[in-house]
Amino acid sequence: MKWFIQHFEKLISSFAFAVMLIMVIINVISRYFFGHSFSYTEEIAFMGFTYCVFFGVCILYKNHALIAIDVIVDRLPPHARHAAKIFNFALLTIANMYFIYLSTKLSIGAWVRPTAALRIPYTFIDMSAAAAFVLLTLYSARFLIDAVRGKEAASTTPE
């Protein structure tokens, strides 16, 4: 269970990417052999894309692998650098909480708008953002607590 919780974002993002890829391949093959495409494959691929992207951002943020320009912060004295880190994570926590509100509002409002082919509410597509912002808020709060306690965050460099 602990492994599942630690790799939750990877599982969702990987599954969504696989679904997206399969739907695109089905669409390409059907165009090539049958001369037309299935309309539902685009909707499913789009849904897979949104989940893949939002949960992919969660993976990157969790591992501190997002691009950051730290030129000014790196030149600050250690005490000011620590204060900037605390301010940064506090601001990100608040911003992500606000994004939860906005994306939840969007998801609820999308219930009355069905997709063209499958006729499922856009809520199921839009709630990928709300779920991702919940995770980003939890990570931001954890990073904020670690920064206040003076723990150095483990950074993953993509190079």
PDB file of C-alpha atoms in Angstrom:
ATOM      1  CA  MET A   1       0.000   0.000   0.000  1.00  0.00           C
ATOM      2  CA  LYS A   2       2.886   2.348   0.805  1.00  0.00           C
ATOM      3  CA  TRP A   3       4.397   1.711  -2.642  1.00  0.00           C
ATOM      4  CA  PHE A   4       1.052   2.529  -4.277  1.00  0.00           C
ATOM      5  CA  ILE A   5       0.801   5.832  -2.418  1.00  0.00           C
ATOM      6  CA  GLN A   6       4.392   6.776  -3.282  1.00  0.00           C
ATOM      7  CA  HIS A   7       3.899   6.000  -6.974  1.00  0.00           C
ATOM      8  CA  PHE A   8       0.261   7.042  -7.371  1.00  0.00           C
ATOM      9  CA  GLU A   9       1.012   9.886  -9.795  1.00  0.00           C
ATOM     10  CA  LYS A  10       3.256   7.704 -11.933  1.00  0.00           C
ATOM     11  CA  LEU A  11       0.592   5.025 -12.212  1.00  0.00           C
ATOM     12  CA  ILE A  12      -2.147   7.476 -13.205  1.00  0.00           C
ATOM     13  CA  SER A  13       0.096   9.381 -15.619  1.00  0.00           C
ATOM     14  CA  SER A  14       1.493   6.208 -17.203  1.00  0.00           C
ATOM     15  CA  PHE A  15      -1.940   4.656 -17.609  1.00  0.00           C
ATOM     16  CA  ALA A  16      -3.307   7.868 -19.114  1.00  0.00           C
ATOM     17  CA  PHE A  17      -0.362   8.081 -21.510  1.00  0.00           C
ATOM     18  CA  ALA A  18      -0.865   4.458 -22.581  1.00  0.00           C
ATOM     19  CA  VAL A  19      -4.582   5.052 -23.176  1.00  0.00           C
ATOM     20  CA  MET A  20      -3.816   8.188 -25.174  1.00  0.00           C
ATOM     21  CA  LEU A  21      -1.212   6.386 -27.267  1.00  0.00           C
ATOM     22  CA  ILE A  22      -3.479   3.404 -27.963  1.00  0.00           C
ATOM     23  CA  MET A  23      -6.344   5.674 -29.030  1.00  0.00           C
ATOM     24  CA  VAL A  24      -4.105   7.642 -31.387  1.00  0.00           C
ATOM     25  CA  ILE A  25      -2.757   4.416 -32.904  1.00  0.00           C
ATOM     26  CA  ILE A  26      -6.298   3.074 -33.376  1.00  0.00           C
ATOM     27  CA  ASN A  27      -7.287   6.328 -35.046  1.00  0.00           C
ATOM     28  CA  VAL A  28      -4.285   6.281 -37.402  1.00  0.00           C
ATOM     29  CA  ILE A  29      -4.834   2.637 -38.358  1.00  0.00           C
ATOM     30  CA  SER A  30      -8.549   3.174 -38.956  1.00  0.00           C
ATOM     31  CA  ARG A  31      -7.831   6.167 -41.198  1.00  0.00           C
ATOM     32  CA  TYR A  32      -5.258   4.187 -43.158  1.00  0.00           C
ATOM     33  CA  PHE A  33      -7.267   0.990 -43.634  1.00  0.00           C
ATOM     34  CA  PHE A  34     -10.881   2.186 -43.511  1.00  0.00           C
ATOM     35  CA  GLY A  35     -10.573   5.759 -44.755  1.00  0.00           C
ATOM     36  CA  HIS A  36     -12.299   7.272 -41.718  1.00  0.00           C
ATOM     37  CA  SER A  37     -11.600   7.705 -38.043  1.00  0.00           C
ATOM     38  CA  PHE A  38     -13.659   6.964 -34.962  1.00  0.00           C
ATOM     39  CA  SER A  39     -14.832  10.142 -33.254  1.00  0.00           C
ATOM     40  CA  TYR A  40     -14.639   8.679 -29.768  1.00  0.00           C
ATOM     41  CA  THR A  41     -10.899   7.987 -30.036  1.00  0.00           C
ATOM     42  CA  GLU A  42     -10.111  11.713 -30.074  1.00  0.00           C
ATOM     43  CA  GLU A  43     -12.119  12.279 -26.895  1.00  0.00           C
ATOM     44  CA  ILE A  44     -10.510   9.391 -25.065  1.00  0.00           C
ATOM     45  CA  ALA A  45      -7.050  10.474 -26.254  1.00  0.00           C
ATOM     46  CA  PHE A  46      -7.756  14.016 -25.053  1.00  0.00           C
ATOM     47  CA  MET A  47      -8.846  12.708 -21.661  1.00  0.00           C
ATOM     48  CA  GLY A  48      -5.684  10.615 -21.439  1.00  0.00           C
ATOM     49  CA  PHE A  49      -3.626  13.651 -22.402  1.00  0.00           C
ATOM     50  CA  THR A  50      -5.092  15.848 -19.668  1.00  0.00           C
ATOM     51  CA  TYR A  51      -4.538  13.245 -16.947  1.00  0.00           C
ATOM     52  CA  CYS A  52      -1.044  12.502 -18.245  1.00  0.00           C
ATOM     53  CA  VAL A  53      -0.053  16.180 -18.216  1.00  0.00           C
ATOM     54  CA  PHE A  54      -1.540  17.148 -14.851  1.00  0.00           C
ATOM     55  CA  PHE A  55      -0.248  14.103 -13.001  1.00  0.00           C
ATOM     56  CA  GLY A  56       3.083  14.414 -14.827  1.00  0.00           C
ATOM     57  CA  VAL A  57       3.437  17.905 -13.350  1.00  0.00           C
ATOM     58  CA  CYS A  58       2.778  16.380  -9.923  1.00  0.00           C
ATOM     59  CA  ILE A  59       5.614  13.915 -10.466  1.00  0.00           C
ATOM     60  CA  LEU A  60       8.008  16.684 -11.440  1.00  0.00           C
ATOM     61  CA  TYR A  61       6.960  18.951  -8.584  1.00  0.00           C
ATOM     62  CA  LYS A  62       7.200  16.146  -6.023  1.00  0.00           C
ATOM     63  CA  ASN A  63      10.805  15.496  -7.094  1.00  0.00           C
ATOM     64  CA  HIS A  64      11.764  19.196  -7.404  1.00  0.00           C
ATOM     65  CA  ALA A  65      12.438  18.630 -11.097  1.00  0.00           C
ATOM     66  CA  LEU A  66      10.580  21.618 -12.521  1.00  0.00           C
ATOM     67  CA  ILE A  67      12.652  24.312 -14.172  1.00  0.00           C
ATOM     68  CA  ALA A  68      13.515  27.151 -11.825  1.00  0.00           C
ATOM     69  CA  ILE A  69      15.647  30.245 -12.222  1.00  0.00           C
ATOM     70  CA  ASP A  70      17.414  30.648  -8.891  1.00  0.00           C
ATOM     71  CA  VAL A  71      20.120  33.149  -9.853  1.00  0.00           C
ATOM     72  CA  ILE A  72      19.019  35.834  -7.405  1.00  0.00           C
ATOM     73  CA  VAL A  73      18.082  33.456  -4.585  1.00  0.00           C
ATOM     74  CA  ASP A  74      21.391  31.573  -4.866  1.00  0.00           C
ATOM     75  CA  ARG A  75      23.319  34.830  -4.355  1.00  0.00           C
ATOM     76  CA  LEU A  76      21.505  35.663  -1.115  1.00  0.00           C
ATOM     77  CA  PRO A  77      23.071  34.966   2.284  1.00  0.00           C
ATOM     78  CA  PRO A  78      21.973  31.635   3.831  1.00  0.00           C
ATOM     79  CA  HIS A  79      19.436  33.199   6.218  1.00  0.00           C
ATOM     80  CA  ALA A  80      17.763  35.214   3.439  1.00  0.00           C
ATOM     81  CA  ARG A  81      17.837  32.178   1.138  1.00  0.00           C
ATOM     82  CA  HIS A  82      16.029  30.183   3.830  1.00  0.00           C
ATOM     83  CA  ALA A  83      13.413  32.949   4.225  1.00  0.00           C
ATOM     84  CA  ALA A  84      12.923  33.080   0.448  1.00  0.00           C
ATOM     85  CA  LYS A  85      12.384  29.314   0.366  1.00  0.00           C
ATOM     86  CA  ILE A  86       9.765  29.536   3.118  1.00  0.00           C
ATOM     87  CA  PHE A  87       8.041  32.426   1.341  1.00  0.00           C
ATOM     88  CA  ASN A  88       8.114  30.517  -1.958  1.00  0.00           C
ATOM     89  CA  PHE A  89       6.503  27.371  -0.547  1.00  0.00           C
ATOM     90  CA  ALA A  90       3.930  29.390   1.418  1.00  0.00           C
ATOM     91  CA  LEU A  91       2.988  31.278  -1.739  1.00  0.00           C
ATOM     92  CA  LEU A  92       2.787  28.035  -3.754  1.00  0.00           C
ATOM     93  CA  THR A  93       0.603  26.424  -1.086  1.00  0.00           C
ATOM     94  CA  ILE A  94      -1.820  29.348  -1.155  1.00  0.00           C
ATOM     95  CA  ALA A  95      -1.819  29.528  -4.961  1.00  0.00           C
ATOM     96  CA  ASN A  96      -2.463  25.792  -5.303  1.00  0.00           C
ATOM     97  CA  MET A  97      -5.331  26.033  -2.803  1.00  0.00           C
ATOM     98  CA  TYR A  98      -6.848  28.771  -4.954  1.00  0.00           C
ATOM     99  CA  PHE A  99      -6.367  26.626  -8.057  1.00  0.00           C
ATOM    100  CA  ILE A 100      -8.224  23.787  -6.294  1.00  0.00           C
ATOM    101  CA  TYR A 101     -11.132  26.161  -5.853  1.00  0.00           C
ATOM    102  CA  LEU A 102     -11.056  27.296  -9.486  1.00  0.00           C
ATOM    103  CA  SER A 103     -10.632  23.829 -10.988  1.00  0.00           C
ATOM    104  CA  THR A 104     -13.357  22.380  -8.755  1.00  0.00           C
ATOM    105  CA  LYS A 105     -15.682  25.182  -9.810  1.00  0.00           C
ATOM    106  CA  LEU A 106     -14.817  24.444 -13.456  1.00  0.00           C
ATOM    107  CA  SER A 107     -15.392  20.702 -12.968  1.00  0.00           C
ATOM    108  CA  ILE A 108     -18.772  21.200 -11.327  1.00  0.00           C
ATOM    109  CA  GLY A 109     -19.869  23.645 -14.013  1.00  0.00           C
ATOM    110  CA  ALA A 110     -18.839  21.228 -16.747  1.00  0.00           C
ATOM    111  CA  TRP A 111     -21.341  18.589 -15.628  1.00  0.00           C
ATOM    112  CA  VAL A 112     -23.993  19.965 -17.978  1.00  0.00           C
ATOM    113  CA  ARG A 113     -21.650  20.015 -20.995  1.00  0.00           C
ATOM    114  CA  PRO A 114     -21.302  16.556 -22.586  1.00  0.00           C
ATOM    115  CA  THR A 115     -18.602  15.553 -25.025  1.00  0.00           C
ATOM    116  CA  ALA A 116     -19.617  15.262 -28.672  1.00  0.00           C
ATOM    117  CA  ALA A 117     -19.154  11.535 -29.335  1.00  0.00           C
ATOM    118  CA  LEU A 118     -19.309   9.722 -26.015  1.00  0.00           C
ATOM    119  CA  ARG A 119     -21.746  12.168 -24.373  1.00  0.00           C
ATOM    120  CA  ILE A 120     -19.934  12.010 -21.025  1.00  0.00           C
ATOM    121  CA  PRO A 121     -19.759  15.210 -18.971  1.00  0.00           C
ATOM    122  CA  TYR A 122     -16.617  17.299 -19.304  1.00  0.00           C
ATOM    123  CA  THR A 123     -16.385  17.039 -15.514  1.00  0.00           C
ATOM    124  CA  PHE A 124     -14.451  13.812 -15.918  1.00  0.00           C
ATOM    125  CA  ILE A 125     -11.867  15.615 -18.021  1.00  0.00           C
ATOM    126  CA  ASP A 126     -11.719  18.779 -15.933  1.00  0.00           C
ATOM    127  CA  MET A 127     -11.397  17.006 -12.600  1.00  0.00           C
ATOM    128  CA  SER A 128      -7.878  15.934 -13.577  1.00  0.00           C
ATOM    129  CA  ALA A 129      -6.815  19.502 -12.797  1.00  0.00           C
ATOM    130  CA  ALA A 130      -8.630  19.535  -9.452  1.00  0.00           C
ATOM    131  CA  ALA A 131      -7.039  16.233  -8.406  1.00  0.00           C
ATOM    132  CA  ALA A 132      -3.595  17.406  -9.484  1.00  0.00           C
ATOM    133  CA  PHE A 133      -3.912  20.683  -7.585  1.00  0.00           C
ATOM    134  CA  VAL A 134      -4.907  18.772  -4.452  1.00  0.00           C
ATOM    135  CA  LEU A 135      -1.683  16.784  -4.742  1.00  0.00           C
ATOM    136  CA  LEU A 136       0.348  19.922  -5.514  1.00  0.00           C
ATOM    137  CA  THR A 137      -1.113  21.617  -2.439  1.00  0.00           C
ATOM    138  CA  LEU A 138      -0.198  18.647  -0.253  1.00  0.00           C
ATOM    139  CA  TYR A 139       3.338  18.638  -1.630  1.00  0.00           C
ATOM    140  CA  SER A 140       3.667  22.400  -1.201  1.00  0.00           C
ATOM    141  CA  ALA A 141       2.497  22.150   2.407  1.00  0.00           C
ATOM    142  CA  ARG A 142       4.986  19.341   3.052  1.00  0.00           C
ATOM    143  CA  PHE A 143       7.801  21.358   1.457  1.00  0.00           C
ATOM    144  CA  LEU A 144       6.780  24.382   3.519  1.00  0.00           C
ATOM    145  CA  ILE A 145       6.879  22.385   6.753  1.00  0.00           C
ATOM    146  CA  ASP A 146      10.272  20.936   5.809  1.00  0.00           C
ATOM    147  CA  ALA A 147      11.584  24.421   4.989  1.00  0.00           C
ATOM    148  CA  VAL A 148      10.378  25.821   8.320  1.00  0.00           C
ATOM    149  CA  ARG A 149      12.047  22.906  10.128  1.00  0.00           C
ATOM    150  CA  GLY A 150      15.243  23.591   8.211  1.00  0.00           C
ATOM    151  CA  LYS A 151      15.311  20.368   6.231  1.00  0.00           C
ATOM    152  CA  GLU A 152      16.980  20.630   2.851  1.00  0.00           C
ATOM    153  CA  ALA A 153      14.782  19.371   0.035  1.00  0.00           C
ATOM    154  CA  ALA A 154      16.267  16.636  -2.096  1.00  0.00           C
ATOM    155  CA  SER A 155      16.497  17.961  -5.617  1.00  0.00           C
ATOM    156  CA  THR A 156      16.308  15.842  -8.713  1.00  0.00           C
ATOM    157  CA  THR A 157      18.278  17.357 -11.519  1.00  0.00           C
ATOM    158  CA  PRO A 158      17.034  16.325 -14.922  1.00  0.00           C
ATOM    159  CA  GLU A 159      20.456  16.816 -16.572  1.00  0.00           C
TER     160      GLU A 159
END
